C-alpha positions as semicolon CSV with decimal commas, in nm:
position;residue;x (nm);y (nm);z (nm)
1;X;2,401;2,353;2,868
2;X;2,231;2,572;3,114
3;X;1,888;2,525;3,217
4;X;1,724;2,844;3,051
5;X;1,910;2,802;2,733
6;X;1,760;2,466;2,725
7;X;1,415;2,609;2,810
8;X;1,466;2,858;2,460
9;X;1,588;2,516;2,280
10;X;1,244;2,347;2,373
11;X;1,009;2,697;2,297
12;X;0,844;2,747;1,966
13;X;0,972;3,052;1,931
14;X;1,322;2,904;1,793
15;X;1,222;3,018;1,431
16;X;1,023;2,781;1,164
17;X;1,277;2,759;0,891
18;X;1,258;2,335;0,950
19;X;0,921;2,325;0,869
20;X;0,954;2,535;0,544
21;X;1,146;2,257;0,451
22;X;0,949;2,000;0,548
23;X;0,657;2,197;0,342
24;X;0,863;2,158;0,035
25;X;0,952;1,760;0,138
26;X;0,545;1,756;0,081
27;X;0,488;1,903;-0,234
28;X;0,737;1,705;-0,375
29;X;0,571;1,359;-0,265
30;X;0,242;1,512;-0,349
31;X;0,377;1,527;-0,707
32;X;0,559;1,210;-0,681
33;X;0,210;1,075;-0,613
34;X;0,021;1,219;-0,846
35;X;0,279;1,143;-1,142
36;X;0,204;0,748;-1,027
37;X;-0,172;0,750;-0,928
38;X;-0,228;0,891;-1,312
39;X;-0,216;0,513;-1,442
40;X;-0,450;0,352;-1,163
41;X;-0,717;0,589;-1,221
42;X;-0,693;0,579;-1,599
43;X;-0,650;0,177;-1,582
44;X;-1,061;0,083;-1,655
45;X;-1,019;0,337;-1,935
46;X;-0,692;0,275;-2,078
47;X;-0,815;-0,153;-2,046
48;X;-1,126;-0,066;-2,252
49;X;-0,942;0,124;-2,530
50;X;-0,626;-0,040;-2,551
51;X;-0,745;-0,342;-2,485
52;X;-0,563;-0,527;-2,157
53;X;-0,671;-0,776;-1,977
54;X;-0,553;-0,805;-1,584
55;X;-0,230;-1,002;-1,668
56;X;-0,124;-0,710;-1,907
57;X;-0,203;-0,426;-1,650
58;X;0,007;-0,597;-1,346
59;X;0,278;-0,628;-1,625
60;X;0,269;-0,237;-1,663
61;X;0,311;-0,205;-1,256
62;X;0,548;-0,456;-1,257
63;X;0,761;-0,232;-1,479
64;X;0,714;0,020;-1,224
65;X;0,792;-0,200;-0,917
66;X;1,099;-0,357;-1,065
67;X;1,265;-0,033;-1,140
68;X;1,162;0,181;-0,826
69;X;1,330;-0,077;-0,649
70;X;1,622;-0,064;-0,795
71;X;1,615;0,307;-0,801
72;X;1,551;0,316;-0,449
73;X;1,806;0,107;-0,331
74;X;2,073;0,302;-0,600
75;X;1,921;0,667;-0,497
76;X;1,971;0,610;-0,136
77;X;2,337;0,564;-0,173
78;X;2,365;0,857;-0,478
79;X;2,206;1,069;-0,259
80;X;2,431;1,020;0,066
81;X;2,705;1,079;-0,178
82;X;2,583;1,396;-0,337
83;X;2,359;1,555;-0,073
84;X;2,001;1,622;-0,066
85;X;1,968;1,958;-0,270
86;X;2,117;1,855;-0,577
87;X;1,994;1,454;-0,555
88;X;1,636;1,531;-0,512
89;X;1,634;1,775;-0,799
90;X;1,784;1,553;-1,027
91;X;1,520;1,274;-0,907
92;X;1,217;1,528;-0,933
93;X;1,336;1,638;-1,307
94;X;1,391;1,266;-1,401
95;X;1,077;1,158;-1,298
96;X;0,864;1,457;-1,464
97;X;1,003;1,377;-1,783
98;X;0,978;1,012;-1,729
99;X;0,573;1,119;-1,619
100;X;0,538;1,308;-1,972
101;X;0,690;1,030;-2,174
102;X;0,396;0,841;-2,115
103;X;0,216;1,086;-2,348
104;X;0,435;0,883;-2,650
105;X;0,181;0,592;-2,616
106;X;-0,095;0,806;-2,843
107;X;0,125;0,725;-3,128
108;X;0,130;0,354;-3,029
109;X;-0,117;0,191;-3,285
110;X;-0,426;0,028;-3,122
111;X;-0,425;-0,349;-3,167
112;X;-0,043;-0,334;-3,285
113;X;0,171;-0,632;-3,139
114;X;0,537;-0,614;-3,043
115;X;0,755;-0,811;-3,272
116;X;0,542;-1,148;-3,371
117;X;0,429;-1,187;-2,998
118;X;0,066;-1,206;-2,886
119;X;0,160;-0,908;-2,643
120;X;0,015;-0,516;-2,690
121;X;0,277;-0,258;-2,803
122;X;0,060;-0,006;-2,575
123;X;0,227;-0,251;-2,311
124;X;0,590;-0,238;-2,412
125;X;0,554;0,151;-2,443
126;X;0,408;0,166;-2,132
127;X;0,589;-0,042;-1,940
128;X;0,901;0,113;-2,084
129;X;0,769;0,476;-1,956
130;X;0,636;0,299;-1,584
131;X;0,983;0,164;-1,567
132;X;1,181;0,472;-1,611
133;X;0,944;0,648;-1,330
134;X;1,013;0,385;-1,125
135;X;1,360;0,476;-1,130
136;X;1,376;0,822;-1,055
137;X;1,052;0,821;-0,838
138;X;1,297;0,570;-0,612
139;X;1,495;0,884;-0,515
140;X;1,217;1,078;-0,359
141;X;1,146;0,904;0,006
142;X;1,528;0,882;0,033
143;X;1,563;1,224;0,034
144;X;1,360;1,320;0,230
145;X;1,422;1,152;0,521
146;X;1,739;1,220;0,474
147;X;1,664;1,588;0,503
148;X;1,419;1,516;0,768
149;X;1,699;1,367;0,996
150;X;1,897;1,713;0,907
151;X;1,665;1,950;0,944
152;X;1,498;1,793;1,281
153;X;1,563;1,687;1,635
154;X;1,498;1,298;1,729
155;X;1,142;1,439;1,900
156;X;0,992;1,598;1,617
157;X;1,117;1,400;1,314
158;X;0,817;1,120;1,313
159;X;0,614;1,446;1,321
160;X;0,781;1,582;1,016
161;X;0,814;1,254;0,854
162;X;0,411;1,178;0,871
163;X;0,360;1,551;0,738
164;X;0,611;1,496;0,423
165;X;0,441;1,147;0,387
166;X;0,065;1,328;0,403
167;X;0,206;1,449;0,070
168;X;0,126;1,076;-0,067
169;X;-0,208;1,080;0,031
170;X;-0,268;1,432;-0,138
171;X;-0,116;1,340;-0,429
172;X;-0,313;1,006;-0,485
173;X;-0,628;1,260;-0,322
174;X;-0,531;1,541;-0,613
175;X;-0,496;1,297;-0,899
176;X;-0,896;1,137;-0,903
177;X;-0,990;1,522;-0,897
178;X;-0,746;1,651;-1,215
179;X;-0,682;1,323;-1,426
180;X;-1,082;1,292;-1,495
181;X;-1,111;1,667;-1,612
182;X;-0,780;1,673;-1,812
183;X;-0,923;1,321;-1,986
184;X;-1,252;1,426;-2,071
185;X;-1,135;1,746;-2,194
186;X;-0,809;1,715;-2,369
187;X;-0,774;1,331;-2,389
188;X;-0,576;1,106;-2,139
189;X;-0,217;1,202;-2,259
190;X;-0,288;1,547;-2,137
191;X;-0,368;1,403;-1,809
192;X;0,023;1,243;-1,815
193;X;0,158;1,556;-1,953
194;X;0,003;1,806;-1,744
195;X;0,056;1,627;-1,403
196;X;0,418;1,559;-1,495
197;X;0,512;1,934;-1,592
198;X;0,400;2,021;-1,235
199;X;0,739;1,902;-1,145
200;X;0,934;2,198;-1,311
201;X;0,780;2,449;-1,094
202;X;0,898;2,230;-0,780
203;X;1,262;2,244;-0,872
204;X;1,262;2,609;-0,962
205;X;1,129;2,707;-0,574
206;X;1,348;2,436;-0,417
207;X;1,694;2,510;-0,629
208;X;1,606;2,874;-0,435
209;X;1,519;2,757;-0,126
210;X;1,693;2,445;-0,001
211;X;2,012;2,453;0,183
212;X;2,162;2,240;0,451
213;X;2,102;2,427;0,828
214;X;2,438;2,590;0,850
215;X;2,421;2,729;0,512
216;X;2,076;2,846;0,518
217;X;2,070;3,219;0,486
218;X;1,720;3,224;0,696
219;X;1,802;3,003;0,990
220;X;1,848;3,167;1,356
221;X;2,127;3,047;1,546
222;X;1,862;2,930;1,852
223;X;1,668;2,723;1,562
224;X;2,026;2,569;1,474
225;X;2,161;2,517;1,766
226;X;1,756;2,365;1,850
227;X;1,785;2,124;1,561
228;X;2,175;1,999;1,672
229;X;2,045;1,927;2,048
230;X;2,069;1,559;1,975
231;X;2,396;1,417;2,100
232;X;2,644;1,437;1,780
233;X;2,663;1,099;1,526
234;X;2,973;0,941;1,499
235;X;3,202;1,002;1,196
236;X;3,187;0,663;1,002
237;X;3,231;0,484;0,676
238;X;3,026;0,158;0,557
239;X;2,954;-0,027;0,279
240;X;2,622;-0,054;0,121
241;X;2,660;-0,441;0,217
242;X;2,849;-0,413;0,490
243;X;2,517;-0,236;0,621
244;X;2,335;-0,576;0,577
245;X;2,483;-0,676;0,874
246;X;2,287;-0,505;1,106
247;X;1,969;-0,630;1,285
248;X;1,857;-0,249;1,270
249;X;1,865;-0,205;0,848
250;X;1,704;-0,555;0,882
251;X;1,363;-0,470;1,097
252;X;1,339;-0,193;0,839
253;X;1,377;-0,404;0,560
254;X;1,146;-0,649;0,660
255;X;0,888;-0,386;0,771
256;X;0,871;-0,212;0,430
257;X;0,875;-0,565;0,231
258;X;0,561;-0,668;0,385
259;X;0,327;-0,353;0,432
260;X;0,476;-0,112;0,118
261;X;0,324;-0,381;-0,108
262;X;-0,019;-0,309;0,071
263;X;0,016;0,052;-0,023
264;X;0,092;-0,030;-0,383
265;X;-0,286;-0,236;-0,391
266;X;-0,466;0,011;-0,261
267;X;-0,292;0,277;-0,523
268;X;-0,311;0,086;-0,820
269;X;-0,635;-0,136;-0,773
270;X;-0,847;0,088;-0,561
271;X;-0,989;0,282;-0,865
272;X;-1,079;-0,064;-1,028
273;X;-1,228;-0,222;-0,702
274;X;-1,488;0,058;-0,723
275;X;-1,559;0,021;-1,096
276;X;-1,618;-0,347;-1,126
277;X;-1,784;-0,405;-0,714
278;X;-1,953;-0,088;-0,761
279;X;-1,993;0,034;-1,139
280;X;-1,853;0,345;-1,085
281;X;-1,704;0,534;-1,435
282;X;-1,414;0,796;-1,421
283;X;-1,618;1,033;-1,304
284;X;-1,836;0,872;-1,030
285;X;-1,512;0,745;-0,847
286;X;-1,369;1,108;-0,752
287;X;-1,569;1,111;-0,437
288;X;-1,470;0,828;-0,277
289;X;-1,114;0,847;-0,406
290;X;-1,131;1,163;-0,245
291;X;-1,271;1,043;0,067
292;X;-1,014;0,794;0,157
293;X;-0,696;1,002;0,042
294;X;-0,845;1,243;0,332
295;X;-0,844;1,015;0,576
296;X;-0,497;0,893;0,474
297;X;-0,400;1,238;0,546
298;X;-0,523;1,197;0,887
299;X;-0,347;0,867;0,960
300;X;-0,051;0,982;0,823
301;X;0,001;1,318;1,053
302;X;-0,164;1,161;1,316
303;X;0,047;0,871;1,305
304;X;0,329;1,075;1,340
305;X;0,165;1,301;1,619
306;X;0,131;1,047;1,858
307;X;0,461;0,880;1,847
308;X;0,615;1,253;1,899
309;X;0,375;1,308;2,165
310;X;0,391;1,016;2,418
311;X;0,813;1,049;2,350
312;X;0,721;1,423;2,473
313;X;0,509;1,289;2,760
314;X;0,785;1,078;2,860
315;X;0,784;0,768;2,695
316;X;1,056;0,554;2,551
317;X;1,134;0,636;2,190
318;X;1,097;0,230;2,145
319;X;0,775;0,225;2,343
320;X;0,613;0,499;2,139
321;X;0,671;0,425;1,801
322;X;0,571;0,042;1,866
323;X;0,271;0,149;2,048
324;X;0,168;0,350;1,738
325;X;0,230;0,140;1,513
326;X;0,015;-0,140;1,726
327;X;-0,267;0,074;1,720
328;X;-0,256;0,161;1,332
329;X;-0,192;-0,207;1,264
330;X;-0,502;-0,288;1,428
331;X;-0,695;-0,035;1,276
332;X;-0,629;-0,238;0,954
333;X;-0,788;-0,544;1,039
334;X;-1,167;-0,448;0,925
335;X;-1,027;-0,375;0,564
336;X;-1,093;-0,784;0,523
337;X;-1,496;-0,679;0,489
338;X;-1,428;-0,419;0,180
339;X;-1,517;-0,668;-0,070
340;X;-1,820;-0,824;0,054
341;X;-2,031;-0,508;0,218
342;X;-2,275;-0,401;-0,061
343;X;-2,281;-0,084;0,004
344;X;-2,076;0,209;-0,165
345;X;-1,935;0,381;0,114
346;X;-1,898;0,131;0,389
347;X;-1,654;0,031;0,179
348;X;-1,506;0,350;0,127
349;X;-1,468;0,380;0,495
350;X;-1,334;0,087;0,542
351;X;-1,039;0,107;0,284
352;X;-0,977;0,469;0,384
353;X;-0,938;0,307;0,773
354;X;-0,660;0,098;0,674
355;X;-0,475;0,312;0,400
356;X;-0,496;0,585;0,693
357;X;-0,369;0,337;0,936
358;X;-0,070;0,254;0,688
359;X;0,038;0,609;0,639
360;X;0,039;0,597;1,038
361;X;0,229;0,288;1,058
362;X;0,480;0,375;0,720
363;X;0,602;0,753;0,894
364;X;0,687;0,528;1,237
365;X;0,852;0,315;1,003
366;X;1,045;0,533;0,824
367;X;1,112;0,722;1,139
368;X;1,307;0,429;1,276
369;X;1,586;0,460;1,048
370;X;1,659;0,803;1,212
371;X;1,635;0,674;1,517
372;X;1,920;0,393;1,512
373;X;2,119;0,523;1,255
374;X;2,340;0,800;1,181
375;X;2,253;1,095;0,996
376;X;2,502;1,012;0,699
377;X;2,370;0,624;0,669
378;X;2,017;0,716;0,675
379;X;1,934;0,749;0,306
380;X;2,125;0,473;0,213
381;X;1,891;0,279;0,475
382;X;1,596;0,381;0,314
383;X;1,720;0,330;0,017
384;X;1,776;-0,087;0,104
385;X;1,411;-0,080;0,312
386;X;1,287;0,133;0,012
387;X;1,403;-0,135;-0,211
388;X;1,253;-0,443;-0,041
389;X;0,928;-0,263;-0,019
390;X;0,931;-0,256;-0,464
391;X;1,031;-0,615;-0,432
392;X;0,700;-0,667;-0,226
393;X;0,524;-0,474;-0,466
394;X;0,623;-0,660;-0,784
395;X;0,518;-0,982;-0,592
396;X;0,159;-0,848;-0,504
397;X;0,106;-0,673;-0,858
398;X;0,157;-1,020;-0,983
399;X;-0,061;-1,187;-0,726
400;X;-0,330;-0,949;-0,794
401;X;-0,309;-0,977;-1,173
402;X;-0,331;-1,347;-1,182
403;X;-0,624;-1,382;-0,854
404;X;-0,845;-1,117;-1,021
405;X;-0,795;-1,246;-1,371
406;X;-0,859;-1,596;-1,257
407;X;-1,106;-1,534;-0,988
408;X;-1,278;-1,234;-1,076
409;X;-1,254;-1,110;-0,677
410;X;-1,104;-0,879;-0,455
411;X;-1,159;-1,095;-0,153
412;X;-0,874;-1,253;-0,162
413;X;-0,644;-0,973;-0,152
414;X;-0,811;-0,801;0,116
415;X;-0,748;-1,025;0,360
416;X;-0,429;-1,024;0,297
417;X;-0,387;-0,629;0,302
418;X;-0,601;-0,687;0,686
419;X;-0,283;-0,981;0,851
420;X;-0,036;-0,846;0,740
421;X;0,035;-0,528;0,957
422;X;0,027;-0,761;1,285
423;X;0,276;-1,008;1,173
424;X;0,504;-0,721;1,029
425;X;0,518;-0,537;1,404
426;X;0,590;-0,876;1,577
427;X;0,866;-0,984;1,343
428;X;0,968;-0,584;1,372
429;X;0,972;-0,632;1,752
430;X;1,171;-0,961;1,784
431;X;1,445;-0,859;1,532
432;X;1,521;-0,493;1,754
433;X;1,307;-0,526;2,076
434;X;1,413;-0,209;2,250
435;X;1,494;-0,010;1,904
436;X;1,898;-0,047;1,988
437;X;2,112;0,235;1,816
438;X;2,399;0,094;1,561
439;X;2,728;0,043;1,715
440;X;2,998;0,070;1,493
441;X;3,320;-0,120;1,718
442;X;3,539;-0,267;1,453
443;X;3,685;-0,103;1,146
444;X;3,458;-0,012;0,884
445;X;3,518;-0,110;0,470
C-alpha cells in the first residue's frame, strides 16, 4: 500500500456508513435496556401490591440471570452460524414479545399461591416471563460486537463498542422517565407493553438497513477497503469447548464473571436503594435515575475514547486498554460511601461515578475479544464471557436478596461493587499480560 492511499484510509472523509451501523447497534441496546430496567423501577410498587418480600424479588431476577446466561452463551454460537442480520432480529423480536408477556401477570390473582406452596403465583408468572427475556435478551451484546468487529478497524472498535454500549445507559436513563408516566396513567402492564412494542419498529429499520460491508448498497469502496486495513484473520474452525482452551476466552470470562454482576446491582436495586435510604416514590426517583444513567453515558463513550486515543497516539493496544480500564476501576472505589452519606445526591454522584466507570471498563472489556480473536470466533466469545457474567449475576441477586432481607442494608453490597474492579484487572493482567492474539497451530475439531 502506497503512502497516500494510506493517508485517504486514515481521513474522515472515507464515508460514515460504519457508524450508521453502529447507531442502530445503540438503539437496539437502548431497547434491550429499557425492556429489563421496567421491573427494577416497578419493584417497590409491584412488592407493595403483590406482595414480595426480598427473597421473592431476587427469585424473579434470578429467572432472568439463569436464562440470559444460557442464552448468551447459546446466541453467541447461533449467531456466528447464522450471521448478524438475521440473528439479531430474531433476538430483538423474541425479546419484545417476551417484554409484553409480562403484561399476562394482571390476570394473576393477588394473594393466589402456586400449587399448595407458600410461594406467590405473581412470582411463577413472572419469573416465567423474566426467564424467557433472559433468553433472547442473551443474543443482543453478541451481536453486536460481532458486527462491531465487521464493520470497524482494530483502532476505532473500543470507540464503537463504548457508543453501542452508551445504549445501556440510555435505556436504563429512558425507562425511570416512561415507566412512571405509563404506570400512573394506564397501569403498570402498559408500562411492559408499551416499552416492549418499541422493539417492532427496530426490526422494521434494521431488516432495511443492515448488511454485511461488501453487500451494503451505501458503502464506498475507500470506507471498505478503510474498514479491511487490519491484516486478514485466518480461516479456522473450533469448537465451542475447544475454545475453553485458551488463556484469551479465559481473561474475558473471568472479567465479565466478576464486574457484569456489579452492573446487574446497580440495575435492579438502584431504584430500591433510593426508596428505602431515601424515601423516594416512583415519581421522586426519575431525577436521580436520570442523573446517573447520564453519567454512565459519559463513562461508557469516554471509556472507549481513551483506549482509541492513546492506541492513536501511539500506544500499545495492551497498554491502552489496561490503562483505561485502571483508571475506571479506580474511579469505582468511592461507591463503598453510597450507603452511609445522608444526603440525596452525594449518593447519586457517587453511584453514577462507578456505574460510569463500569460502562468504561465493560466496552475495554468487550473490546478485547476483538482484539485476540478472529472475526468469525468473536460472538461465540462473547457469548461464553457473556455467559459467566449471568452466572455472576444469579450469584449476587441471591446475595442481595438474602443480605437485604436479613440485614435490612445496602452496605454490604457496596463494598463489594467498590473491590471488585481492582482484583478483576489484576487477575485480567496475569492470565494475558501483553493481550497475546490466539494462535491456532494444531488441527482444529
Amino acid at each position: 500500500m502506497n503512502e497516500p492511499t494510506e493517508r485517504g484510509l486514515t481521513a474522515a472523509s472515507v464515508g460514515w456508513t460504519r457508524w450508521g451501523i453502529c447507531a442502530l447497534l445503540f438503539f437496539a441496546t437502548t431497547l434491550n435496556y429499557i425492556d429489563r430496567q421496567v421491573i427494577g423501577i416497578l419493584k417497590p410498587a409491584l412488592a407493595d401490591k403483590l406482595g414480595w418480600n426480598e427473597i421473592d424479588y431476587s427469585n424473579i431476577v434470578f429467572a432472568f440471570q439463569i436464562a440470559y446466561a444460557i442464552g448468551y452463551a447459546g446466541a453467541g454460537r447461533l449467531i456466528d452460524r447464522l450471521g448478524v442480520r438475521l440473528g439479531y432480529a430474531l433476538a430483538v423480536l423474541f425479546w419484545s414479545l417476551a417484554a409484553i408477556a409480562h403484561a399476562l401477570n394482571w390476570y394473576i390473582p393477588v394473594g393466589a399461591k402456586f400449587w399448595m406452596t407458600a410461594i406467590p403465583a405473581t412470582v411463577l408468572g413472572f419469573s416465567a416471563a423474566r426467564f424467557a427475556l433472559g433468553l433472547a435478551e442473551g443474543g443482543n451484546f453478541p451481536a453486536a460486537v460481532k458486527s462491531v468487529s465487521e464493520w470497524f478497524p482494530k483502532k476505532e472498535r473500543a470507540l464503537a463498542t463504548g457508543i453501542f454500549n452508551a445504549g445501556s445507559n440510555v435505556g436504563a436513563l429512558a425507562a425511570p422517565l416512561l415507566v412512571p408516566w405509563l404506570t400512573i396513567k394506564f397501569g403498570w402492564p402498559m408500562a411492559f407493553i408499551a416499552t416492549g412494542a418499541l422493539g417492532f419498529a427496530w426490526l422494521v429499520v434494521w431488516q432495511i438497513f443492515y448488511r454485511s460491508p461488501e453487500k451494503h448498497p451505501r458503502i464506498s469502496q475507500s470506507e471498505l477497503a478503510y474498514i479491511r486495513s487490519d491484516p486478514p484473520d485466518p480461516v479456522i474452525k473450533v469448537s465451542w469447548l475447544a475454545l475453553l482452551r485458551y488463556r484469551q476466552v479465559w481473561a474475558v470470562l473471568i472479567g465479565m464473571l466478576l464486574s457484569a454482576p456489579i452492573w446487574w446491582f446497580y440495575l435492579y436495586w438502584i431504584p430500591d436503594f433510593l426508596h428505602k435510604r431515601h424515601g423516594l416514590n416512583l415519581i421522586q426517583m426519575g431525577p436521580p435515575l436520570v442523573i446517573i444513567y447520564l453519567m454512565t453515558d459519559i463513562g461508557s463513550i469516554g471509556g472507549g475514547w481513551l483506549s482509541s486515543s492513546l492506541i492513536k497516539r501511539g500506544w500499545t493496544i495492551n497498554a491502552a486498554r489496561k490503562t483505561t480500564m485502571l483508571v475506571c476501576a479506580l474511579c469505582v472505589v468511592p461507591v463503598f460511601m453510597a450507603s452511609t452519606v445522608s444526603h440525596l445526591w452525594v449518593a447519586t454522584l457517587l453511584i453514577g461515578l462507578a456505574a460510569s466507570a463500569h460502562q468504561g471498563f465493560s466496552a475495554n472489556l468487550y473490546t478485547l475479544v476483538s482484539d485476540t480473536a478472529p472475526r468469525q470466533l468473536v460472538s461465540s466469545i462473547v457469548g461464553i464471557g457473556g455467559m459467566a457474567g449471568a452466572i455472576g449475576g444469579m450469584f449476587i441477586a441471591k446475595l442481595a436478596g438474602y443480605i437485604l432481607e436479613w440485614t435490612g442494608e445496602y452496605r454490604i453490597l457496596f463494598i463489594i461493587a467498590a473491590s471488585v474492579y481492582l482484583v478483576n484487572l489484576l487477575i485480567i493482567h496475569l492470565i494475558n499480560p501483553s493481550l497475546k492474539p490466539m494462535e491456532f497451530d494444531v488441527p482444529q475439531a
